Short mmCIF file of N, CA and C in Angstrom, two decimals:
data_model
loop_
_atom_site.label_atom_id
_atom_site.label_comp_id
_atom_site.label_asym_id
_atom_site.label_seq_id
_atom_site.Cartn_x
_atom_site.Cartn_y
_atom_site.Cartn_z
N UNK A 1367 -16.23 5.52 -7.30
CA UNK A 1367 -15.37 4.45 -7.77
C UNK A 1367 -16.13 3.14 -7.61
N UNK A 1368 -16.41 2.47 -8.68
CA UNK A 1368 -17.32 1.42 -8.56
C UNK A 1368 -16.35 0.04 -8.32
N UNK A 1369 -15.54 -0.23 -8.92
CA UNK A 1369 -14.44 -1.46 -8.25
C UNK A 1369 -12.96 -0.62 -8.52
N UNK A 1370 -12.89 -0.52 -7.16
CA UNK A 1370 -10.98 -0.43 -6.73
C UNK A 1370 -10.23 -1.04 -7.50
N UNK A 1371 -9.11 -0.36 -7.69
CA UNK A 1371 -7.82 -0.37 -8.79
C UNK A 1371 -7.25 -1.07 -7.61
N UNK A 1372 -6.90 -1.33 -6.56
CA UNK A 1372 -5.67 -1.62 -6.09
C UNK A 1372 -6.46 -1.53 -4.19
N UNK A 1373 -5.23 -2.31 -3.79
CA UNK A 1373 -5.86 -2.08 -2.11
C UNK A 1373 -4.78 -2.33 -1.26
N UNK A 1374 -4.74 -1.96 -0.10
CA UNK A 1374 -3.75 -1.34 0.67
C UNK A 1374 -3.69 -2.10 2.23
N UNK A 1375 -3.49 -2.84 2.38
CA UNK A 1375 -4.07 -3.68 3.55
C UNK A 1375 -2.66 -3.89 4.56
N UNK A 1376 -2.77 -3.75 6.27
CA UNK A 1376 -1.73 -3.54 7.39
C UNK A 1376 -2.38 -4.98 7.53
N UNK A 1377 -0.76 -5.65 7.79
CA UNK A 1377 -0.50 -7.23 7.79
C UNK A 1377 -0.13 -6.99 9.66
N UNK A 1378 0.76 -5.43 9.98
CA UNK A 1378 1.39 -6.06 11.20
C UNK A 1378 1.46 -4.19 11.31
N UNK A 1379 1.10 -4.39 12.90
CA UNK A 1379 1.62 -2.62 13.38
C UNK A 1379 0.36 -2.54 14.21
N UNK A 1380 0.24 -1.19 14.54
CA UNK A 1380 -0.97 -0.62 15.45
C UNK A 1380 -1.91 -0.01 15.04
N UNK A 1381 -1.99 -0.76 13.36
CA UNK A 1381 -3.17 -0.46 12.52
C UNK A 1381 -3.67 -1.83 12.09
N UNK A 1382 -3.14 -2.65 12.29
CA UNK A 1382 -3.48 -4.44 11.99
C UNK A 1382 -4.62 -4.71 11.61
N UNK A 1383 -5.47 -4.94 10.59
CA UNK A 1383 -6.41 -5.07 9.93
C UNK A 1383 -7.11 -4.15 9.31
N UNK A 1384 -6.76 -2.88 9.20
CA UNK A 1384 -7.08 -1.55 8.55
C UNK A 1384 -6.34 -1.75 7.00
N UNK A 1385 -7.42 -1.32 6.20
CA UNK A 1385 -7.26 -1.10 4.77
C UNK A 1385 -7.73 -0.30 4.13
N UNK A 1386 -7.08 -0.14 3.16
CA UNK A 1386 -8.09 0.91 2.18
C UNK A 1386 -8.14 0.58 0.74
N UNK A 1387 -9.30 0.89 -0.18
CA UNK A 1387 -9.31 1.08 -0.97
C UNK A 1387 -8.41 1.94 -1.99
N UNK A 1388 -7.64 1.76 -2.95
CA UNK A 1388 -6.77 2.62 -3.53
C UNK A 1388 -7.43 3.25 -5.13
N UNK A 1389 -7.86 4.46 -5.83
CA UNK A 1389 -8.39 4.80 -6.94
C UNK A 1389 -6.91 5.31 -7.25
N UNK A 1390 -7.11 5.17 -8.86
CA UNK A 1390 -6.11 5.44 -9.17
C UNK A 1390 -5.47 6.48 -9.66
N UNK A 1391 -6.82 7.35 -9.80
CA UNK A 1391 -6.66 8.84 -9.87
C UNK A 1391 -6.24 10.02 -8.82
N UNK A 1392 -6.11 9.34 -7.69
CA UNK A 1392 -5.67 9.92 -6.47
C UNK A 1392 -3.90 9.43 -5.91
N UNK A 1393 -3.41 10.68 -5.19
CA UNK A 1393 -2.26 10.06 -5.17
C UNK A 1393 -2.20 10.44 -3.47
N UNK A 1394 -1.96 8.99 -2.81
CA UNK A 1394 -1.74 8.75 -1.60
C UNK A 1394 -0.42 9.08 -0.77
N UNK A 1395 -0.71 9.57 0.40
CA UNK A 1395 0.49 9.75 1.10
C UNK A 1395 0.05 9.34 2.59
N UNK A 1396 1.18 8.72 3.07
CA UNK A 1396 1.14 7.53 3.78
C UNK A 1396 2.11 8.17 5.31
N UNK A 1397 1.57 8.53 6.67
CA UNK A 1397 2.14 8.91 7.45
C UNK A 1397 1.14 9.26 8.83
N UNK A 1398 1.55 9.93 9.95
CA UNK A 1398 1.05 9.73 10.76
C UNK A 1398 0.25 11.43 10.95
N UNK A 1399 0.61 12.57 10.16
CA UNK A 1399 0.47 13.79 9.94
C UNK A 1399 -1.42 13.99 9.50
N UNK A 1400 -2.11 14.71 9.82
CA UNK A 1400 -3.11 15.16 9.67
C UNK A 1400 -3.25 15.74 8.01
N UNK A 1401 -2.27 15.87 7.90
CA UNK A 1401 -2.56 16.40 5.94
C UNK A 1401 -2.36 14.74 5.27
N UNK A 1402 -1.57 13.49 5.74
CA UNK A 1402 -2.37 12.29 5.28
C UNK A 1402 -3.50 11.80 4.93
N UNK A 1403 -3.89 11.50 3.50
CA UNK A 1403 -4.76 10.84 3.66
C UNK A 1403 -4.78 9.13 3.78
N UNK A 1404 -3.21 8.82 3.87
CA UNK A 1404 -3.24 7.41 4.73
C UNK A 1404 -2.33 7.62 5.73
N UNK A 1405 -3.78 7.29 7.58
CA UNK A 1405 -2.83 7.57 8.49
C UNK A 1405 -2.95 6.58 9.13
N UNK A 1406 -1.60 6.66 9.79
CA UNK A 1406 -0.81 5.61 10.62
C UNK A 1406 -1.01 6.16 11.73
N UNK A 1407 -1.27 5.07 13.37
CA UNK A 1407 -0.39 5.40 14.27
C UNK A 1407 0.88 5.33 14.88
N UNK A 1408 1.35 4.50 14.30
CA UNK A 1408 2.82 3.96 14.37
C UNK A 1408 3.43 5.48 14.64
N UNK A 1409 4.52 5.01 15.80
CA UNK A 1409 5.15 6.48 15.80
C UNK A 1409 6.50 6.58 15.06
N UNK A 1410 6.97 5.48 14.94
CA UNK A 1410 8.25 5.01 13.66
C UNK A 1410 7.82 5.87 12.73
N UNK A 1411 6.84 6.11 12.17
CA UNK A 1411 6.51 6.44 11.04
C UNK A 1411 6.53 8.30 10.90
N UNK A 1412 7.15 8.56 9.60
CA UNK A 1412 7.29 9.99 9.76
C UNK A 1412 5.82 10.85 9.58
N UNK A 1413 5.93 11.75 9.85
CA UNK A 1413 4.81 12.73 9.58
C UNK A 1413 4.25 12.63 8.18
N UNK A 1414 4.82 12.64 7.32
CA UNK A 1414 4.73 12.22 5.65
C UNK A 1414 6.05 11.56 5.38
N UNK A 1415 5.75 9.92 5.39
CA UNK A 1415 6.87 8.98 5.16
C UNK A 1415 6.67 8.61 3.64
N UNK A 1416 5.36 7.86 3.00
CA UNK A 1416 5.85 7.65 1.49
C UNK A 1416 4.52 8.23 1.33
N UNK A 1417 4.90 8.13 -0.21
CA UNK A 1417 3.53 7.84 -1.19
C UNK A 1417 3.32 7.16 -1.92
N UNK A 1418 1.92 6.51 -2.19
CA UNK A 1418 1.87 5.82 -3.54
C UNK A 1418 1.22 6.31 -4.50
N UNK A 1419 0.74 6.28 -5.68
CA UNK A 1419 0.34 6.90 -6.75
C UNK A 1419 0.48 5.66 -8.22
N UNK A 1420 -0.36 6.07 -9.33
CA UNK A 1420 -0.68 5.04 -10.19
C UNK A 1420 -0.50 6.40 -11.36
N UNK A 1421 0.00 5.54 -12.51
CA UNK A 1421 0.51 6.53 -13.38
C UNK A 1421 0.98 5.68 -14.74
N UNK A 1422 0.24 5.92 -15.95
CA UNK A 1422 -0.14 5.24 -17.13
C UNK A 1422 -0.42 3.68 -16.40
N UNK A 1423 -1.24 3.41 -15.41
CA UNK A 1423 -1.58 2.36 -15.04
C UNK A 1423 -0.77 1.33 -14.14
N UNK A 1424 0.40 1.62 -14.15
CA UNK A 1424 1.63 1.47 -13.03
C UNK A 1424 1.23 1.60 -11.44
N UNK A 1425 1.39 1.22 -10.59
CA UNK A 1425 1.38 1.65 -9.32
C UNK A 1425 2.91 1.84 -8.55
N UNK A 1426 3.13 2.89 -8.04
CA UNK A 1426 4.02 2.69 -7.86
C UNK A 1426 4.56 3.61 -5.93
N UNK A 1427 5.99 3.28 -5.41
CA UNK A 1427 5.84 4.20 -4.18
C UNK A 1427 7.16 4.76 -3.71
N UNK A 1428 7.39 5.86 -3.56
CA UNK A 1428 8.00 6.26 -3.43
C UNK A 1428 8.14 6.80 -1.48
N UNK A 1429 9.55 7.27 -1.41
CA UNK A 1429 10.15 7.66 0.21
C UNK A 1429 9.68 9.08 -0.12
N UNK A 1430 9.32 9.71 1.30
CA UNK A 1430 9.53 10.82 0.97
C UNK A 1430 10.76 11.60 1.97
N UNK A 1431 11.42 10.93 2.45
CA UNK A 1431 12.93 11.60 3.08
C UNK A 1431 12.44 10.88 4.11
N UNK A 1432 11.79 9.94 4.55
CA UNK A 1432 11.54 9.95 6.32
C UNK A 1432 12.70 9.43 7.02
N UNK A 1433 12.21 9.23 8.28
CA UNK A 1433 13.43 8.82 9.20
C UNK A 1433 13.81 7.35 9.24
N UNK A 1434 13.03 6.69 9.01
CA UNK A 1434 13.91 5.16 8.77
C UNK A 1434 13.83 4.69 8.04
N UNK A 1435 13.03 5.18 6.37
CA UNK A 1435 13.26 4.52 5.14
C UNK A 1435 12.05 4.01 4.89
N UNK A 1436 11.65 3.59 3.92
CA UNK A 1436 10.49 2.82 3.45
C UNK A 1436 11.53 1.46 2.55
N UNK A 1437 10.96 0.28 2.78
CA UNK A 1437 10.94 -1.10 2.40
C UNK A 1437 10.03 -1.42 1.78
N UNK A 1438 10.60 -2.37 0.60
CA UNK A 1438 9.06 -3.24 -0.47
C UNK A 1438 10.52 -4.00 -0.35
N UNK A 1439 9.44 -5.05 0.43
CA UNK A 1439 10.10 -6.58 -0.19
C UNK A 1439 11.18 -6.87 0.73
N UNK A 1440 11.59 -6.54 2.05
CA UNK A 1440 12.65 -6.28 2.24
C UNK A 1440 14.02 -5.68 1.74
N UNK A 1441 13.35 -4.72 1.16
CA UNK A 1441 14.59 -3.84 0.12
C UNK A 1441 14.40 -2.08 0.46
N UNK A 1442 15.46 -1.60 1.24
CA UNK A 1442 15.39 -0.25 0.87
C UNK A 1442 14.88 0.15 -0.19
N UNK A 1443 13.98 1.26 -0.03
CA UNK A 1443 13.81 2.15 -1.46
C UNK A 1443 14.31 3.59 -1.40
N UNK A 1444 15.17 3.87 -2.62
CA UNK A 1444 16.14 5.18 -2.75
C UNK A 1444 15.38 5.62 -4.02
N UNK A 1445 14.36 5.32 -4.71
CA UNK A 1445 13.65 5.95 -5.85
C UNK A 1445 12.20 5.34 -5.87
N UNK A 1446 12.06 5.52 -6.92
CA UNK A 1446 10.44 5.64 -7.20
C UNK A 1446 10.86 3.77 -7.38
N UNK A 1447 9.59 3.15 -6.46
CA UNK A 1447 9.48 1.60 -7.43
C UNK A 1447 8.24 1.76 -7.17
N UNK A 1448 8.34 0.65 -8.52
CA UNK A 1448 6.94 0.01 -9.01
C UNK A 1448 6.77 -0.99 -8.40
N UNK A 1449 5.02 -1.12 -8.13
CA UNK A 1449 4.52 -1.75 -7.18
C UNK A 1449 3.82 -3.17 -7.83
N UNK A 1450 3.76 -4.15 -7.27
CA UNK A 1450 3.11 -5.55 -8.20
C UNK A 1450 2.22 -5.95 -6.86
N UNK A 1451 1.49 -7.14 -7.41
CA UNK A 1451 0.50 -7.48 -6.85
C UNK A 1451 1.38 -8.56 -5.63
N UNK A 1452 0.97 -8.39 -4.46
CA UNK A 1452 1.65 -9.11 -2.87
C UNK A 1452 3.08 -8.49 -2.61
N UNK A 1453 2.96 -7.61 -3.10
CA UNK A 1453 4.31 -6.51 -2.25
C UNK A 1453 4.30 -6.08 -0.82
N UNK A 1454 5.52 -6.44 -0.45
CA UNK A 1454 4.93 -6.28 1.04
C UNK A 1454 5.46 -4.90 1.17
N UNK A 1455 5.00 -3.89 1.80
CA UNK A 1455 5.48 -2.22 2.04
C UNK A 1455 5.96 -2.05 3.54
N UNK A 1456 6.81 -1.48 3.84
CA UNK A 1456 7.50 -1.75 5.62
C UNK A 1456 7.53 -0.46 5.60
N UNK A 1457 6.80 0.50 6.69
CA UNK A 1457 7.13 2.11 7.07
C UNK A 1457 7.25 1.64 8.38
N UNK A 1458 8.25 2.15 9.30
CA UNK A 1458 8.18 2.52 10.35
C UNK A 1458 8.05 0.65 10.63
N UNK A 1459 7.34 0.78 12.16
CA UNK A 1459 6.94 -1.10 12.11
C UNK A 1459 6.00 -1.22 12.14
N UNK A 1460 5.32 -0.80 10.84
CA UNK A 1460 4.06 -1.51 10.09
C UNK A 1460 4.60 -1.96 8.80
N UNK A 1461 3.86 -3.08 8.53
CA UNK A 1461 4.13 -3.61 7.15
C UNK A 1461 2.59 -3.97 6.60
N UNK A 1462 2.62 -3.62 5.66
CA UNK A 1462 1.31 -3.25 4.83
C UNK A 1462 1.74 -4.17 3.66
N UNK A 1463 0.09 -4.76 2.92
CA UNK A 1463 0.40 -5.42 1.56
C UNK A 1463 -0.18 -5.08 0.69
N UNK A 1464 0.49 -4.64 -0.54
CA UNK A 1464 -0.35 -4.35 -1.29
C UNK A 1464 -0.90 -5.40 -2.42
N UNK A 1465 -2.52 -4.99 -2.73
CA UNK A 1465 -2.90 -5.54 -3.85
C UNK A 1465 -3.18 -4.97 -4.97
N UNK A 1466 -3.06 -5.57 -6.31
CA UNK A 1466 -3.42 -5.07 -7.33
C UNK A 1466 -4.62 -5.88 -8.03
N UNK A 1467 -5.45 -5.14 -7.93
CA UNK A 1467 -6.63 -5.98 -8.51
C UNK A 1467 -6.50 -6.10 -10.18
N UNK A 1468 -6.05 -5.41 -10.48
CA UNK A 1468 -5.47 -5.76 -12.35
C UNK A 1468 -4.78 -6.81 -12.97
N UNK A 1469 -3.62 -7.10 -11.84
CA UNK A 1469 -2.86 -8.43 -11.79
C UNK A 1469 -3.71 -9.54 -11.56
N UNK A 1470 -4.33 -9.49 -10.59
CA UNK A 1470 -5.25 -10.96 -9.93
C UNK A 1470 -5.86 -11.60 -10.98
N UNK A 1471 -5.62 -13.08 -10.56
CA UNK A 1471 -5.97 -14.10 -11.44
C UNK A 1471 -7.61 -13.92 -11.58
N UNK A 1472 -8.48 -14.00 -12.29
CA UNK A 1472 -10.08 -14.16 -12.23
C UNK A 1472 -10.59 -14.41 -10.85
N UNK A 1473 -9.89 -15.58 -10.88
CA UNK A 1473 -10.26 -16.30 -9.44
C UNK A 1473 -9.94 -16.12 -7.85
N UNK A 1474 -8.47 -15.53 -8.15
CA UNK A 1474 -8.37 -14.56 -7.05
C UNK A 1474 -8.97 -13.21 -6.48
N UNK A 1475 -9.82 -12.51 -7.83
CA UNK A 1475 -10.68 -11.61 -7.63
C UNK A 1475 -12.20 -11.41 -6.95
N UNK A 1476 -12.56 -12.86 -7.21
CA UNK A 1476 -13.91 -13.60 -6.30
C UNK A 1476 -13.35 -13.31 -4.97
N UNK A 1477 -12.27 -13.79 -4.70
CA UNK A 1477 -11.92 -14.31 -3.48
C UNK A 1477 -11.90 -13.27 -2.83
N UNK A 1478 -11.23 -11.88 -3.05
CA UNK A 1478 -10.95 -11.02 -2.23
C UNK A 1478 -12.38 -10.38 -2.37
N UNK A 1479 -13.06 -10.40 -3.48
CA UNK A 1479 -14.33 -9.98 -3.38
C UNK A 1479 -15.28 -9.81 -2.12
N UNK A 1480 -15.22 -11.96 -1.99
CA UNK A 1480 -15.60 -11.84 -0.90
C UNK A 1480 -15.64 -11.79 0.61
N UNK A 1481 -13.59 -11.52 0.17
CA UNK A 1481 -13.42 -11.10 1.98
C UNK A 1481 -12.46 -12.44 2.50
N UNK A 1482 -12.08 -13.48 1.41
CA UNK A 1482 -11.49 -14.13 1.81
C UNK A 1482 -10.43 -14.11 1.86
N UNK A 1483 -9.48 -14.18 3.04
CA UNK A 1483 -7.66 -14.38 2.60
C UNK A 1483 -7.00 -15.60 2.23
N UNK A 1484 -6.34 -14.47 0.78
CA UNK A 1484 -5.99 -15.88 -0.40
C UNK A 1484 -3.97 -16.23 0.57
N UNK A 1485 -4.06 -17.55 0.18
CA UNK A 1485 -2.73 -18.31 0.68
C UNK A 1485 -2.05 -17.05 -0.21
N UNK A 1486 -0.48 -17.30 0.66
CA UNK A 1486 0.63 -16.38 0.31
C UNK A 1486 1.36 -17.61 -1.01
#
């Protein structure tokens, strides 16, 4: 993958500065379980709590039944939502942000390029 579709970055929790790269041909699942390939230590967090996944170019994330719900935005999620660029994602008590590098302004794309954090 030569430039990332999207990126996945812990704002707050006991992963706090851990990120990942997101391709968009892969579909992520987000929990503290060894068959994750995004893991948490948070113990809030279920064994397989969500996923995200990209689909006709959409990003989007879904619950997968866990025990206290997954949040974008401060909003329960009860279905599949679609994901936009500075969404904030709440599992357990981590809150993660996501980016979309497709959305980003030109100039916001330098920026994260080079590692800088752009104002909210």
């Amino acid at each position: 993958m030569d430039q990332p579709n999207a990126f996945l970055k812990v704002l707050r929790g006991d992963d706090q500065g851990k990120g990942w790269e997101l391709d968009p041909r892969q579909v992520y699942v987000l929990g503290r379980s060894r068959s994750c390939n995004l893991r948490f230590a948070d113990g809030a967090i279920s064994g397989s709590h969500a996923r995200i996944q990209c689909r006709d170019g959409v990003w989007s994330v879904s619950d997968l039944h866990s025990s206290h719900g997954t949040h974008v935005n401060n909003q329960r999620i009860l279905a599949v939502k679609p994901l936009f660029d500075r969404d904030l994602i709440h599992i357990g008590k981590t809150l993660c942000e996501f980016r979309d590098y497709v959305q980003l302004d030109p100039s916001d794309l330098a920026e994260v390029e080079r590692g800088v954090d752009l104002p909210a």
